[in-house]
């Protein structure tokens, strides 16, 4: 791969310090695992993001766009190509009456706080989800009875041809942990949300209550990617895993959480391989015992 030539092209539009060679992905995923990406690119705006994608396409190299890395596992041998991170830089928010327009790179927790400060309700469910707005649109993220489909109005995305298009809520085809964005591998740039006026103190109390529930029931003290598996129709993944006798089961330093069996955690120095092997063991055990196929919420990339 012509890394130097690609870097040269990228840095025509993107600051040199925002194009990093051989970057360890364990620094950029919430699981704290993963090998090196050939290139790690942090665009500061939509034009730079568009330039990064066009450059990857011109040189025919694989690329993957990430938020804060809360929903991916990068394999131990790393990623041959460019990881493009939109978290941190693309995170502007504007609010007009009950309508919120926010960039895809903003963390959900930060956005929930901003929305609550405007006395707007309906986004409290997202306050503890460990991801960005772009990722939340991509997978129609949800928790505690709420999900993105309840507040989304539209999203601006880059389609497979590199065009920026606006998709309405209907066009986003939001389902359980899925959307057209995921099916077609679009890249979310920003989203428009609509909430309703409420009581600021009640909104903040609800956020605190939900965050306390999370702390009590989820292993937040360990690196993880949140819920590892989607909820199978008619079942709960955590209960199936627990009933399969897998609570606390460990491969290397990856473990099925004793606190919540729906979470696989890194107990310290786990490898991506440990986590992937444990995911596969859990899936096989549950399938053999209950004839239910568990699908992962996390995406596994790299080699």
Coordinates of C-alpha atoms in Angstrom, one line a residue:
X1 CA 0.0 0.0 0.0
X2 CA 1.3 3.5 -0.9
X3 CA 1.0 4.9 2.5
X4 CA 3.2 7.9 1.9
X5 CA 1.4 8.9 -1.3
X6 CA -2.0 8.5 0.4
X7 CA -0.8 10.5 3.4
X8 CA 0.4 13.2 1.0
X9 CA -3.0 13.4 -0.7
X10 CA -4.9 13.4 2.6
X11 CA -2.8 16.2 4.0
X12 CA -3.6 18.5 1.1
X13 CA -6.9 19.2 3.0
X14 CA -6.4 17.7 6.5
X15 CA -3.8 18.9 9.1
X16 CA -0.7 16.7 9.2
X17 CA -1.2 16.0 12.9
X18 CA -4.7 14.6 12.1
X19 CA -3.3 11.9 9.8
X20 CA -1.5 9.3 11.9
X21 CA 0.4 6.2 10.6
X22 CA 0.3 2.9 12.4
X23 CA -2.1 4.0 15.2
X24 CA -3.0 1.4 17.8
X25 CA -6.8 1.0 17.8
X26 CA -6.8 -0.1 21.5
X27 CA -6.6 3.7 22.2
X28 CA -9.7 4.3 20.3
X29 CA -12.2 1.6 21.2
X30 CA -14.1 1.2 24.4
X31 CA -13.1 -2.5 24.6
X32 CA -9.4 -1.2 24.7
X33 CA -8.3 -3.9 22.3
X34 CA -7.1 -4.0 18.7
X35 CA -4.0 -3.8 16.5
X36 CA -2.7 -0.9 14.4
X37 CA -4.5 0.9 11.6
X38 CA -2.3 1.7 8.7
X39 CA -3.8 5.2 8.8
X40 CA -5.9 7.0 11.4
X41 CA -7.5 10.1 10.1
X42 CA -9.4 12.7 12.1
X43 CA -11.2 15.2 9.8
X44 CA -12.3 18.5 11.4
X45 CA -15.3 19.1 9.2
X46 CA -17.5 17.6 6.5
X47 CA -15.3 18.8 3.6
X48 CA -12.3 17.1 5.2
X49 CA -14.3 14.0 5.8
X50 CA -15.4 14.0 2.2
X51 CA -11.8 14.5 1.1
X52 CA -10.7 11.5 3.2
X53 CA -13.3 9.2 1.7
X54 CA -12.6 10.3 -1.8
X55 CA -8.8 9.8 -1.3
X56 CA -9.4 6.2 0.0
X57 CA -11.6 5.5 -3.0
X58 CA -9.1 7.0 -5.4
X59 CA -6.3 4.8 -4.0
X60 CA -8.7 1.9 -3.7
X61 CA -7.9 1.3 0.0
X62 CA -10.4 0.0 2.6
X63 CA -11.7 2.6 5.1
X64 CA -14.0 2.5 8.0
X65 CA -15.7 5.5 9.7
X66 CA -15.9 5.3 13.5
X67 CA -17.3 7.5 16.3
X68 CA -15.8 6.9 19.7
X69 CA -15.2 3.2 19.1
X70 CA -18.0 2.0 21.4
X71 CA -19.5 -0.5 19.1
X72 CA -16.5 -2.1 17.3
X73 CA -13.8 -4.7 17.9
X74 CA -10.7 -4.2 15.8
X75 CA -8.8 -7.6 15.4
X76 CA -5.3 -8.0 16.9
X77 CA -3.5 -7.7 13.5
X78 CA -5.1 -4.3 13.0
X79 CA -6.8 -2.7 10.0
X80 CA -5.2 -2.6 6.5
X81 CA -6.4 0.8 5.3
X82 CA -7.7 4.0 7.0
X83 CA -9.8 4.4 10.1
X84 CA -11.6 7.7 9.9
X85 CA -12.7 9.0 13.3
X86 CA -15.4 11.7 13.4
X87 CA -15.8 11.8 17.2
X88 CA -14.4 14.9 18.9
X89 CA -14.3 17.2 15.8
X90 CA -17.8 16.9 14.2
X91 CA -19.8 17.7 17.3
X92 CA -21.7 21.0 16.8
X93 CA -25.3 21.4 18.1
X94 CA -28.0 24.0 17.4
X95 CA -31.4 24.1 19.0
X96 CA -34.4 26.1 17.8
X97 CA -37.6 25.8 19.8
X98 CA -38.1 22.0 20.0
X99 CA -35.8 21.0 17.1
X100 CA -32.2 19.9 17.6
X101 CA -29.6 19.7 14.8
X102 CA -26.4 18.0 15.8
X103 CA -23.3 16.7 14.1
X104 CA -22.8 12.9 14.0
X105 CA -19.6 13.0 16.2
X106 CA -21.2 14.3 19.4
X107 CA -21.4 11.9 22.3
X108 CA -25.0 10.9 23.2
X109 CA -24.3 11.7 26.9
X110 CA -23.2 15.3 26.0
X111 CA -26.1 15.8 23.6
X112 CA -28.6 14.5 26.3
X113 CA -27.2 17.1 28.7
X114 CA -27.5 19.9 26.2
X115 CA -31.1 18.9 25.3
X116 CA -32.1 18.6 29.0
X117 CA -30.7 22.1 29.7
X118 CA -33.2 23.4 27.1
X119 CA -36.0 21.8 29.1
X120 CA -36.7 19.3 26.2
X121 CA -37.8 15.8 27.0
X122 CA -37.7 12.5 25.0
X123 CA -34.0 12.0 24.7
X124 CA -33.3 10.9 28.3
X125 CA -33.0 7.2 27.3
X126 CA -29.8 8.0 25.4
X127 CA -27.9 9.7 28.2
X128 CA -26.0 6.6 29.2
X129 CA -25.5 4.9 25.9
X130 CA -21.8 4.9 25.2
X131 CA -21.7 6.2 21.7
X132 CA -22.0 9.0 19.3
X133 CA -25.1 10.4 17.5
X134 CA -23.9 9.0 14.2
X135 CA -23.7 5.5 15.6
X136 CA -27.0 5.9 17.3
X137 CA -28.7 6.7 14.0
X138 CA -26.8 3.9 12.2
X139 CA -28.2 1.2 14.6
X140 CA -31.3 3.0 15.9
X141 CA -29.8 2.8 19.4
X142 CA -32.2 2.6 22.3
X143 CA -32.5 1.8 26.0
X144 CA -35.1 1.8 28.8
X145 CA -38.1 1.8 26.4
X146 CA -36.8 4.6 24.2
X147 CA -35.0 4.6 20.9
X148 CA -33.8 7.0 18.1
X149 CA -36.9 6.4 16.0
X150 CA -39.0 8.3 18.6
X151 CA -37.0 11.5 18.2
X152 CA -35.4 11.4 14.7
X153 CA -36.8 13.7 12.0
X154 CA -34.0 13.3 9.4
X155 CA -30.4 12.6 8.8
X156 CA -27.7 13.9 6.4
X157 CA -25.6 11.1 5.1
X158 CA -22.9 10.4 2.5
X159 CA -24.2 7.7 0.2
X160 CA -22.2 5.0 -1.7
X161 CA -21.5 7.4 -4.6
X162 CA -20.0 10.1 -2.2
X163 CA -23.1 12.3 -2.5
X164 CA -24.5 14.1 0.6
X165 CA -28.2 13.3 0.8
X166 CA -30.9 14.0 3.4
X167 CA -33.0 11.1 4.5
X168 CA -36.4 11.5 6.2
X169 CA -37.3 9.4 9.2
X170 CA -39.3 7.1 6.8
X171 CA -36.4 6.8 4.4
X172 CA -34.1 5.8 7.3
X173 CA -36.2 2.6 7.6
X174 CA -35.5 2.4 11.4
X175 CA -36.0 -1.0 12.9
X176 CA -34.7 -2.9 16.0
X177 CA -31.0 -2.0 16.0
X178 CA -31.0 -1.4 12.3
X179 CA -31.5 1.3 9.6
X180 CA -31.0 1.9 5.9
X181 CA -27.7 3.6 6.9
X182 CA -26.5 0.3 8.2
X183 CA -27.8 -1.8 5.4
X184 CA -26.2 0.4 2.7
X185 CA -23.1 1.5 4.7
X186 CA -23.9 5.2 4.4
X187 CA -22.0 7.6 6.7
X188 CA -24.1 9.8 9.0
X189 CA -23.0 13.5 9.0
X190 CA -25.7 15.1 11.1
X191 CA -29.2 14.5 12.4
X192 CA -32.3 16.5 13.2
X193 CA -34.2 15.5 16.3
X194 CA -37.5 16.7 17.7
X195 CA -38.3 16.7 21.4
X196 CA -41.1 18.3 23.4
X197 CA -41.0 20.9 26.0
X198 CA -40.9 19.6 29.6
X199 CA -39.9 20.3 33.1
X200 CA -36.1 20.7 33.3
X201 CA -35.8 19.3 36.8
X202 CA -37.9 16.2 36.0
X203 CA -35.9 15.6 32.9
X204 CA -32.6 15.8 34.8
X205 CA -34.0 13.6 37.6
X206 CA -35.0 10.9 35.0
X207 CA -31.5 11.0 33.4
X208 CA -30.0 10.6 36.9
X209 CA -32.4 7.7 37.7
X210 CA -31.6 5.9 34.4
X211 CA -27.8 6.4 34.9
X212 CA -28.1 5.0 38.5
X213 CA -29.9 2.0 37.1
X214 CA -27.1 1.4 34.6
X215 CA -24.4 1.7 37.3
X216 CA -26.3 -0.8 39.5
X217 CA -27.0 -3.4 36.8
X218 CA -24.2 -3.0 34.2
X219 CA -20.4 -3.6 34.6
X220 CA -19.4 0.0 33.8
X221 CA -16.2 -0.4 35.7
X222 CA -14.7 -2.6 32.9
X223 CA -14.0 -1.9 29.3
X224 CA -16.8 -3.3 27.0
X225 CA -18.9 -2.3 24.1
X226 CA -22.1 -2.1 26.0
X227 CA -24.6 -4.9 25.2
X228 CA -22.7 -7.4 23.1
X229 CA -25.8 -9.1 21.6
X230 CA -29.1 -8.0 20.1
X231 CA -32.2 -9.0 21.8
X232 CA -33.6 -12.1 20.0
X233 CA -37.3 -12.0 19.3
X234 CA -39.2 -13.4 22.3
X235 CA -36.1 -13.7 24.5
X236 CA -33.5 -11.7 26.4
X237 CA -29.9 -12.3 25.4
X238 CA -28.6 -11.9 29.0
X239 CA -31.1 -14.4 30.4
X240 CA -30.3 -17.0 27.7
X241 CA -26.6 -16.7 28.4
X242 CA -27.1 -16.9 32.2
X243 CA -29.4 -20.0 31.8
X244 CA -26.7 -21.6 29.6
X245 CA -24.4 -21.5 32.7
X246 CA -22.1 -18.9 31.2
X247 CA -22.2 -16.3 33.9
X248 CA -18.5 -15.4 34.6
X249 CA -17.2 -17.7 31.9
X250 CA -13.8 -16.5 30.8
X251 CA -11.5 -17.0 27.8
X252 CA -8.1 -15.3 28.4
X253 CA -9.0 -12.0 30.1
X254 CA -12.4 -11.7 28.3
X255 CA -15.3 -12.6 30.5
X256 CA -19.1 -12.9 30.4
X257 CA -19.9 -10.3 33.1
X258 CA -21.1 -11.7 36.4
X259 CA -23.1 -8.5 36.9
X260 CA -25.0 -8.6 33.6
X261 CA -24.6 -11.7 31.3
X262 CA -25.5 -9.6 28.2
X263 CA -22.1 -7.9 28.5
X264 CA -18.7 -9.3 27.6
X265 CA -16.0 -7.4 29.4
X266 CA -12.2 -6.9 29.2
X267 CA -10.9 -7.8 32.7
X268 CA -7.5 -6.3 31.8
X269 CA -5.1 -7.1 28.9
X270 CA -7.7 -9.2 27.0
X271 CA -6.9 -9.5 23.3
X272 CA -9.4 -9.0 20.5
X273 CA -9.1 -12.7 19.9
X274 CA -10.1 -13.5 23.5
X275 CA -13.2 -11.4 23.1
X276 CA -14.1 -12.8 19.6
X277 CA -13.5 -16.4 20.8
X278 CA -15.8 -15.8 23.9
X279 CA -18.5 -14.3 21.7
X280 CA -18.4 -17.4 19.4
X281 CA -18.5 -19.7 22.4
X282 CA -21.5 -17.9 23.9
X283 CA -23.3 -18.0 20.5
X284 CA -22.6 -21.7 20.0
X285 CA -23.6 -22.7 23.5
X286 CA -26.9 -20.7 23.4
X287 CA -27.7 -22.1 19.9
X288 CA -27.0 -25.7 21.0
X289 CA -29.0 -25.4 24.2
X290 CA -32.0 -23.2 23.2
X291 CA -31.9 -23.2 19.3
X292 CA -31.6 -19.4 19.3
X293 CA -29.1 -17.5 17.2
X294 CA -27.6 -14.6 19.0
X295 CA -26.6 -11.7 16.7
X296 CA -23.9 -9.3 17.9
X297 CA -24.5 -5.6 18.3
X298 CA -20.8 -5.0 18.0
X299 CA -19.1 -4.9 14.6
X300 CA -15.8 -6.8 14.1
X301 CA -13.3 -5.4 11.7
X302 CA -9.7 -5.9 10.6
X303 CA -7.6 -9.0 10.4

